[in-house]
Structures are given as C-alpha cells and as structure tokens.
Amino acid sequence: MNETRPIILTARLDDQAQAFFDAKRTAFFPPDRNYLDAHLTMFHALPPDNLDKISQDIQTAIDATPPLQAKASDIMFMGFGSAYIIDCPQLVTIRQQLVEKWGDDLSPQDRQKFKPHITFQNKVDADTAKAVYHEQSEVFEPFDFQITGLSLWYYDMGPWVHIRDLAFQA
C-alpha cells in the first residue's frame, strides 16, 4: 500500500529544553487539543512517497554536524496563542539547503520563510491569549539549549506517528 500521510520534519531538543517547553505547553495549550509534545517544526507536509530520499537528503545535509547551539530568545504573540522564538542560524541554514534540494516538491507553507519557534499556546480566545502572552513575557528569561538532531513523523490527523530520528554527530 502506498503511504499517503504527509511527513513532518522537526528539530530534536535536548532533554532539559524539551521538559521546559512540554511543561509550558501542558500549562497553556487547551487540554483537548494537546496531544503532541512541544516541537519545533521545520517542514509540515513533505511528500509521503519519498521517505527514503527525504531521509537520505537530510542525513547528507547533517553529516558531520555537531549538536546545534540554540537560544529561546523571546516570546511572540500569534493572535490566539504564543510561541517561543528560537534563534539558531545553523538550523535555518540546514533547512534552506533542504528547501533548495526539494524545491517544487514542497507545499506553499513549507516554501515560506522559516521562523523557528515552539508554540506553547494556540487555539484559545483572544483575551486569554493576550493575558498569557503578557504574563509569560514578564517572567521569561532567554536561555540557551541544544538541538540534538532531527525527527521524521507521519501526520495522522491528530497525534503524529514517529518514523525515525537522525542524530547530529556529537
């Protein structure tokens, strides 16, 4: 059977950062919609029939790459939620290399400029979103963390199905 579920590519975070972002998502994401761990999505809908080529292209792009240094630098308001802004120029470069390789196979969303972020609240009413944004902005302190690799997932109309991890070389 041919696979029809789109493939998602995310960045893998170090354990301490993952725990921080998961806790914020648990605290502020609507519980009935919170069926994913916190994540930094690089591509939202890669073609499902090209998994082997996608994996090979990613591995080529990250070969001999050590874990990436990243910074949660600020919080951005998204209208009906908020996200942490993530500064990681090396991740942006890796993604751009993949965009150039995959070009026309990408969805319009995945061709857009990449702004790394980790959403911790979404799909709430505007007043709640504004209140949480202001509250969290007042207590937020930027911090550094590592991106340890990349992960591939199938989008399955809800929870994602893990395909594989591709680790950076420590």
Coordinates of N, CA and C in Angstrom, one line a residue:
M1 N 0.8 -1.2 0.0 CA 0.0 0.0 0.0 C 0.9 1.2 0.0
N2 N 0.5 2.2 -0.8 CA 1.3 3.5 -0.9 C 0.9 4.3 0.3
E3 N 2.0 4.9 0.9 CA 1.8 5.8 2.1 C 1.2 7.1 1.6
T4 N 0.2 7.6 2.3 CA -0.5 8.9 1.9 C -0.4 10.0 3.0
R5 N 0.1 9.6 4.1 CA 0.2 10.6 5.2 C 1.4 11.5 5.0
P6 N 1.2 12.8 5.1 CA 2.3 13.7 4.9 C 3.4 13.5 6.0
I7 N 4.6 13.8 5.6 CA 5.8 13.7 6.5 C 6.1 15.0 7.1
I8 N 6.3 15.0 8.4 CA 6.7 16.2 9.2 C 8.2 16.1 9.6
L9 N 8.9 17.2 9.5 CA 10.3 17.1 10.0 C 10.4 18.1 11.1
T10 N 10.9 17.7 12.3 CA 11.1 18.5 13.5 C 12.5 18.5 13.9
A11 N 12.9 19.5 14.7 CA 14.2 19.5 15.4 C 14.0 18.8 16.7
R12 N 15.0 18.0 17.1 CA 15.0 17.4 18.4 C 15.8 18.2 19.4
L13 N 15.2 18.4 20.6 CA 15.7 19.3 21.6 C 16.4 18.5 22.7
D14 N 17.4 19.1 23.4 CA 18.0 18.4 24.5 C 16.9 18.2 25.5
D15 N 17.1 17.2 26.4 CA 16.1 16.8 27.4 C 15.6 17.9 28.3
Q16 N 16.5 18.7 28.8 CA 16.1 19.8 29.7 C 15.2 20.8 29.0
A17 N 15.6 21.2 27.7 CA 14.8 22.2 27.0 C 13.4 21.5 26.6
Q18 N 13.4 20.2 26.2 CA 12.2 19.6 25.9 C 11.2 19.6 27.1
A19 N 11.8 19.3 28.3 CA 10.9 19.3 29.5 C 10.4 20.7 29.8
F20 N 11.2 21.7 29.6 CA 10.7 23.1 29.8 C 9.5 23.4 28.9
F21 N 9.7 23.2 27.6 CA 8.7 23.5 26.6 C 7.5 22.6 26.7
D22 N 7.6 21.4 27.1 CA 6.5 20.5 27.3 C 5.7 21.0 28.5
A23 N 6.3 21.4 29.6 CA 5.6 22.0 30.8 C 4.8 23.2 30.4
K24 N 5.4 24.1 29.6 CA 4.7 25.3 29.2 C 3.5 24.9 28.3
R25 N 3.7 24.0 27.4 CA 2.6 23.5 26.6 C 1.5 22.9 27.4
T26 N 1.8 22.1 28.3 CA 0.8 21.4 29.2 C 0.1 22.5 30.0
A27 N 0.7 23.5 30.5 CA 0.1 24.6 31.3 C -0.9 25.4 30.5
F28 N -0.5 25.7 29.2 CA -1.3 26.7 28.5 C -2.0 26.3 27.2
F29 N -1.8 25.1 26.7 CA -2.4 24.6 25.5 C -3.8 24.0 25.9
P30 N -4.8 24.2 25.1 CA -6.1 23.6 25.5 C -6.0 22.1 25.7
P31 N -6.3 21.5 26.8 CA -6.1 20.1 27.0 C -6.7 19.2 26.0
D32 N -7.8 19.5 25.4 CA -8.4 18.7 24.4 C -7.7 18.7 23.1
R33 N -6.8 19.6 22.9 CA -6.0 19.7 21.7 C -4.5 19.4 21.9
N34 N -4.2 19.1 23.1 CA -2.8 19.0 23.5 C -2.4 17.5 23.4
Y35 N -2.2 16.9 22.3 CA -1.9 15.5 22.1 C -0.5 15.3 21.5
L36 N 0.3 16.4 21.5 CA 1.7 16.4 21.0 C 2.6 17.0 22.0
D37 N 3.8 16.5 22.1 CA 4.8 17.2 22.9 C 5.2 18.5 22.2
A38 N 5.8 19.4 22.9 CA 6.3 20.6 22.3 C 7.2 20.3 21.2
H39 N 7.2 21.0 20.1 CA 8.0 20.7 18.9 C 8.4 22.0 18.1
L40 N 9.5 21.8 17.4 CA 10.0 22.9 16.5 C 9.9 22.3 15.1
T41 N 8.8 22.7 14.4 CA 8.6 22.1 13.1 C 9.4 22.8 12.0
M42 N 10.1 22.0 11.2 CA 10.9 22.6 10.1 C 10.2 22.5 8.8
F43 N 9.5 21.3 8.6 CA 8.6 21.1 7.4 C 7.3 20.5 7.9
H44 N 6.2 20.9 7.3 CA 4.9 20.5 7.7 C 4.3 19.4 6.9
A45 N 4.7 19.3 5.6 CA 4.0 18.3 4.7 C 4.9 17.9 3.6
L46 N 5.9 17.1 3.9 CA 6.8 16.5 2.9 C 6.1 15.4 2.2
P47 N 6.4 15.1 0.9 CA 5.7 14.1 0.2 C 5.9 12.7 0.8
P48 N 4.8 12.0 1.1 CA 4.9 10.7 1.8 C 5.5 9.6 0.9
D49 N 5.5 9.7 -0.4 CA 6.0 8.6 -1.2 C 7.5 8.7 -1.4
N50 N 8.2 9.7 -0.8 CA 9.6 9.9 -0.9 C 10.4 9.7 0.4
L51 N 10.0 8.9 1.3 CA 10.6 8.8 2.6 C 12.1 8.4 2.5
D52 N 12.4 7.5 1.7 CA 13.9 7.1 1.6 C 14.7 8.2 1.1
K53 N 14.3 8.9 0.1 CA 15.0 10.1 -0.5 C 15.1 11.2 0.5
I54 N 14.0 11.5 1.2 CA 13.9 12.5 2.2 C 14.9 12.2 3.3
S55 N 14.9 11.0 3.8 CA 15.9 10.6 4.9 C 17.3 10.7 4.4
Q56 N 17.6 10.3 3.2 CA 18.9 10.4 2.7 C 19.4 11.8 2.5
D57 N 18.5 12.7 2.0 CA 18.8 14.1 1.8 C 19.1 14.8 3.2
I58 N 18.3 14.4 4.2 CA 18.5 15.0 5.5 C 19.8 14.5 6.1
Q59 N 20.1 13.2 6.0 CA 21.4 12.7 6.5 C 22.6 13.3 5.8
T60 N 22.5 13.5 4.5 CA 23.6 14.2 3.8 C 23.7 15.6 4.3
A61 N 22.6 16.3 4.5 CA 22.7 17.7 5.0 C 23.3 17.9 6.4
I62 N 23.1 16.8 7.2 CA 23.6 17.0 8.6 C 24.8 16.1 8.9
D63 N 25.4 15.4 7.9 CA 26.6 14.6 8.2 C 27.7 15.5 8.8
A64 N 28.3 15.0 9.8 CA 29.4 15.7 10.5 C 29.0 17.0 11.1
T65 N 27.7 17.1 11.4 CA 27.2 18.3 12.1 C 27.1 18.0 13.6
P66 N 27.8 18.8 14.4 CA 27.6 18.5 15.9 C 26.3 19.1 16.3
P67 N 25.8 18.8 17.6 CA 24.6 19.4 18.1 C 24.7 20.9 17.9
L68 N 23.5 21.5 17.6 CA 23.4 22.9 17.3 C 23.1 23.7 18.6
Q69 N 23.8 24.8 18.7 CA 23.5 25.8 19.8 C 22.3 26.6 19.4
A70 N 21.3 26.7 20.3 CA 20.1 27.4 20.0 C 19.8 28.3 21.2
K71 N 18.9 29.3 21.0 CA 18.6 30.2 22.1 C 17.1 30.4 22.0
A72 N 16.4 30.2 23.1 CA 15.0 30.7 23.2 C 15.1 32.2 23.6
S73 N 14.9 33.1 22.6 CA 15.3 34.5 22.8 C 14.1 35.4 23.2
D74 N 12.9 35.0 22.9 CA 11.8 35.9 23.2 C 10.5 35.1 23.0
I75 N 9.4 35.8 23.3 CA 8.0 35.2 23.1 C 7.3 36.0 22.1
M76 N 6.6 35.4 21.1 CA 5.9 36.1 20.1 C 4.4 35.8 20.3
F77 N 3.6 36.8 20.1 CA 2.1 36.7 20.2 C 1.6 36.3 18.8
M78 N 0.7 35.4 18.7 CA 0.2 34.9 17.5 C -1.3 35.1 17.3
G79 N -1.9 35.9 18.1 CA -3.3 36.2 18.0 C -4.2 35.3 18.8
F80 N -4.0 34.0 18.7 CA -4.8 33.1 19.5 C -3.9 32.1 20.3
G81 N -2.7 32.6 20.5 CA -1.7 31.8 21.3 C -0.3 32.5 21.2
S82 N 0.7 31.8 21.7 CA 2.0 32.4 21.8 C 3.0 31.3 21.5
A83 N 4.2 31.7 21.2 CA 5.3 30.8 20.9 C 6.6 31.4 21.3
Y84 N 7.6 30.5 21.7 CA 8.9 31.0 21.9 C 9.7 31.1 20.6
I85 N 10.3 32.2 20.4 CA 11.2 32.5 19.3 C 12.5 31.8 19.5
I86 N 12.9 31.0 18.5 CA 14.2 30.2 18.7 C 15.2 30.8 17.7
D87 N 16.3 31.2 18.2 CA 17.4 31.7 17.4 C 18.4 30.5 17.2
C88 N 18.6 30.1 15.9 CA 19.6 29.0 15.6 C 19.9 29.1 14.1
P89 N 20.9 30.0 13.8 CA 21.2 30.2 12.4 C 21.6 28.9 11.7
Q90 N 22.3 28.0 12.3 CA 22.7 26.7 11.7 C 21.5 25.9 11.3
L91 N 20.4 25.9 12.1 CA 19.2 25.2 11.7 C 18.5 25.8 10.5
V92 N 18.5 27.1 10.5 CA 18.0 27.9 9.3 C 18.7 27.5 8.1
T93 N 20.1 27.4 8.2 CA 20.9 27.1 7.0 C 20.6 25.6 6.5
I94 N 20.5 24.7 7.5 CA 20.2 23.3 7.1 C 18.8 23.3 6.4
R95 N 17.9 24.0 6.9 CA 16.5 23.9 6.3 C 16.6 24.6 4.9
Q96 N 17.3 25.6 4.8 CA 17.4 26.3 3.4 C 18.1 25.4 2.4
Q97 N 19.1 24.6 2.8 CA 19.7 23.6 1.9 C 18.7 22.6 1.5
L98 N 17.8 22.2 2.4 CA 16.8 21.2 2.0 C 15.7 21.8 1.1
V99 N 15.4 23.1 1.4 CA 14.4 23.8 0.5 C 15.0 23.8 -0.9
E100 N 16.2 24.1 -1.0 CA 16.8 24.2 -2.4 C 16.9 22.9 -3.1
K101 N 17.1 21.8 -2.3 CA 17.1 20.5 -2.9 C 15.7 20.0 -3.3
W102 N 14.7 20.3 -2.4 CA 13.4 19.7 -2.7 C 12.5 20.7 -3.5
G103 N 12.7 22.0 -3.5 CA 12.1 22.9 -4.3 C 10.6 22.7 -4.6
D104 N 10.2 22.3 -5.8 CA 8.8 22.2 -6.2 C 8.0 21.1 -5.5
D105 N 8.7 20.2 -4.8 CA 8.0 19.2 -4.1 C 7.4 19.7 -2.8
L106 N 7.8 20.9 -2.4 CA 7.3 21.5 -1.1 C 5.9 22.1 -1.3
S107 N 5.2 22.1 -0.2 CA 3.9 22.7 -0.1 C 4.2 24.3 0.0
P108 N 3.2 25.1 -0.4 CA 3.4 26.5 -0.2 C 3.8 26.9 1.2
Q109 N 3.2 26.3 2.2 CA 3.6 26.6 3.6 C 5.0 26.3 3.8
D110 N 5.5 25.2 3.3 CA 6.9 24.8 3.5 C 7.9 25.6 2.7
R111 N 7.4 26.4 1.7 CA 8.3 27.2 0.9 C 8.4 28.6 1.5
Q112 N 7.6 28.9 2.5 CA 7.7 30.2 3.2 C 9.0 30.4 4.0
K113 N 9.3 31.6 4.3 CA 10.4 31.9 5.1 C 10.3 31.2 6.5
F114 N 11.4 30.6 6.9 CA 11.4 29.8 8.1 C 11.7 30.7 9.3
K115 N 10.8 30.7 10.3 CA 10.9 31.4 11.5 C 10.9 30.4 12.7
P116 N 12.0 29.9 13.1 CA 11.9 28.8 14.1 C 11.2 29.3 15.4
H117 N 10.3 28.5 15.9 CA 9.5 28.8 17.1 C 8.9 27.5 17.6
I118 N 8.6 27.6 18.9 CA 7.9 26.5 19.6 C 6.7 27.0 20.2
T119 N 5.5 26.6 19.7 CA 4.2 27.1 20.2 C 3.9 26.5 21.5
F120 N 3.5 27.3 22.5 CA 3.1 26.7 23.8 C 1.7 27.0 24.1
Q121 N 1.0 27.8 23.3 CA -0.4 28.1 23.4 C -1.0 28.4 22.0
N122 N -2.1 27.8 21.7 CA -2.8 28.1 20.4 C -4.2 27.7 20.5
K123 N -5.0 28.3 19.7 CA -6.4 28.0 19.6 C -7.2 28.3 20.8
V124 N -6.9 29.4 21.5 CA -7.7 29.9 22.6 C -8.3 31.2 22.2
D125 N -9.2 31.7 23.0 CA -9.8 33.0 22.7 C -8.8 34.1 22.8
A126 N -9.0 35.2 22.1 CA -8.0 36.3 22.0 C -7.7 36.9 23.4
D127 N -8.7 37.1 24.2 CA -8.4 37.7 25.6 C -7.5 36.7 26.4
T128 N -7.8 35.5 26.4 CA -6.9 34.5 27.1 C -5.5 34.5 26.6
A129 N -5.4 34.5 25.2 CA -4.1 34.5 24.6 C -3.3 35.8 25.0
K130 N -4.0 36.9 24.9 CA -3.3 38.2 25.3 C -2.8 38.1 26.7
A131 N -3.6 37.7 27.6 CA -3.3 37.6 29.1 C -2.1 36.7 29.3
V132 N -2.1 35.5 28.7 CA -1.0 34.6 28.9 C 0.3 35.1 28.2
Y133 N 0.2 35.7 27.1 CA 1.3 36.3 26.4 C 2.0 37.4 27.3
H134 N 1.2 38.3 27.9 CA 1.7 39.3 28.7 C 2.3 38.8 30.0
E135 N 1.6 37.8 30.6 CA 2.1 37.2 31.8 C 3.4 36.5 31.6
Q136 N 3.5 35.7 30.5 CA 4.7 34.9 30.3 C 5.9 35.8 29.8
S137 N 5.6 36.9 29.1 CA 6.6 37.8 28.6 C 7.3 38.5 29.8
E138 N 6.5 38.7 30.9 CA 7.1 39.4 32.0 C 8.0 38.5 32.8
V139 N 7.8 37.2 32.8 CA 8.7 36.3 33.6 C 9.7 35.6 32.7
F140 N 9.6 35.7 31.4 CA 10.5 35.0 30.5 C 12.0 35.5 30.6
E141 N 12.9 34.6 30.7 CA 14.3 34.9 30.6 C 14.9 34.1 29.5
P142 N 15.6 34.7 28.5 CA 16.2 33.9 27.4 C 17.1 32.9 28.0
F143 N 17.2 31.7 27.3 CA 18.1 30.7 27.7 C 18.6 29.9 26.5
D144 N 19.8 29.3 26.6 CA 20.4 28.5 25.6 C 20.1 27.0 25.8
F145 N 20.1 26.3 24.7 CA 19.9 24.9 24.7 C 20.5 24.3 23.4
Q146 N 20.4 23.0 23.3 CA 21.0 22.3 22.2 C 19.9 21.6 21.4
I147 N 20.1 21.7 20.1 CA 19.3 20.9 19.1 C 20.1 19.7 18.8
T148 N 19.7 18.5 19.2 CA 20.5 17.3 19.1 C 20.3 16.5 17.8
G149 N 19.3 16.8 17.0 CA 19.1 16.1 15.8 C 17.8 16.5 15.2
L150 N 17.3 15.7 14.3 CA 16.0 15.9 13.6 C 15.2 14.6 13.7
S151 N 13.9 14.8 13.6 CA 12.9 13.7 13.7 C 11.9 13.7 12.5
L152 N 11.6 12.6 12.0 CA 10.6 12.5 10.9 C 9.4 11.8 11.6
W153 N 8.2 12.3 11.1 CA 6.9 11.9 11.6 C 5.9 11.8 10.5
Y154 N 4.9 10.9 10.6 CA 3.8 11.0 9.7 C 2.7 11.8 10.4
Y155 N 2.1 12.7 9.7 CA 0.9 13.4 10.2 C -0.3 12.4 10.1
D156 N -1.0 12.2 11.2 CA -2.0 11.2 11.2 C -3.4 11.8 11.7
M157 N -3.7 13.0 11.3 CA -4.9 13.7 11.7 C -5.1 13.8 13.2
G158 N -4.1 14.0 13.9 CA -4.1 14.1 15.3 C -2.7 13.8 15.8
P159 N -2.5 12.8 16.7 CA -1.2 12.5 17.2 C -0.3 12.1 16.0
W160 N 1.0 12.5 16.0 CA 1.9 12.1 15.0 C 2.5 10.7 15.2
V161 N 2.8 10.0 14.1 CA 3.4 8.7 14.2 C 4.9 8.9 13.9
H162 N 5.7 8.5 14.9 CA 7.2 8.6 14.8 C 7.7 7.7 13.7
I163 N 8.6 8.2 12.8 CA 9.2 7.4 11.8 C 10.6 7.0 12.2
R164 N 11.5 8.1 12.4 CA 12.9 7.9 12.8 C 13.5 9.2 13.3
D165 N 14.6 9.0 14.0 CA 15.4 10.2 14.4 C 16.7 10.1 13.6
L166 N 17.2 11.3 13.4 CA 18.5 11.5 12.7 C 19.3 12.4 13.6
A167 N 20.3 11.8 14.2 CA 21.1 12.5 15.3 C 22.3 13.3 14.7
F168 N 22.5 14.4 15.2 CA 23.8 15.1 14.9 C 24.9 14.4 15.5
Q169 N 26.1 14.5 15.0 CA 27.3 13.8 15.4 C 28.0 14.6 16.6
A170 N 27.9 14.0 17.8 CA 28.5 14.7 18.9 C 30.0 14.6 18.9

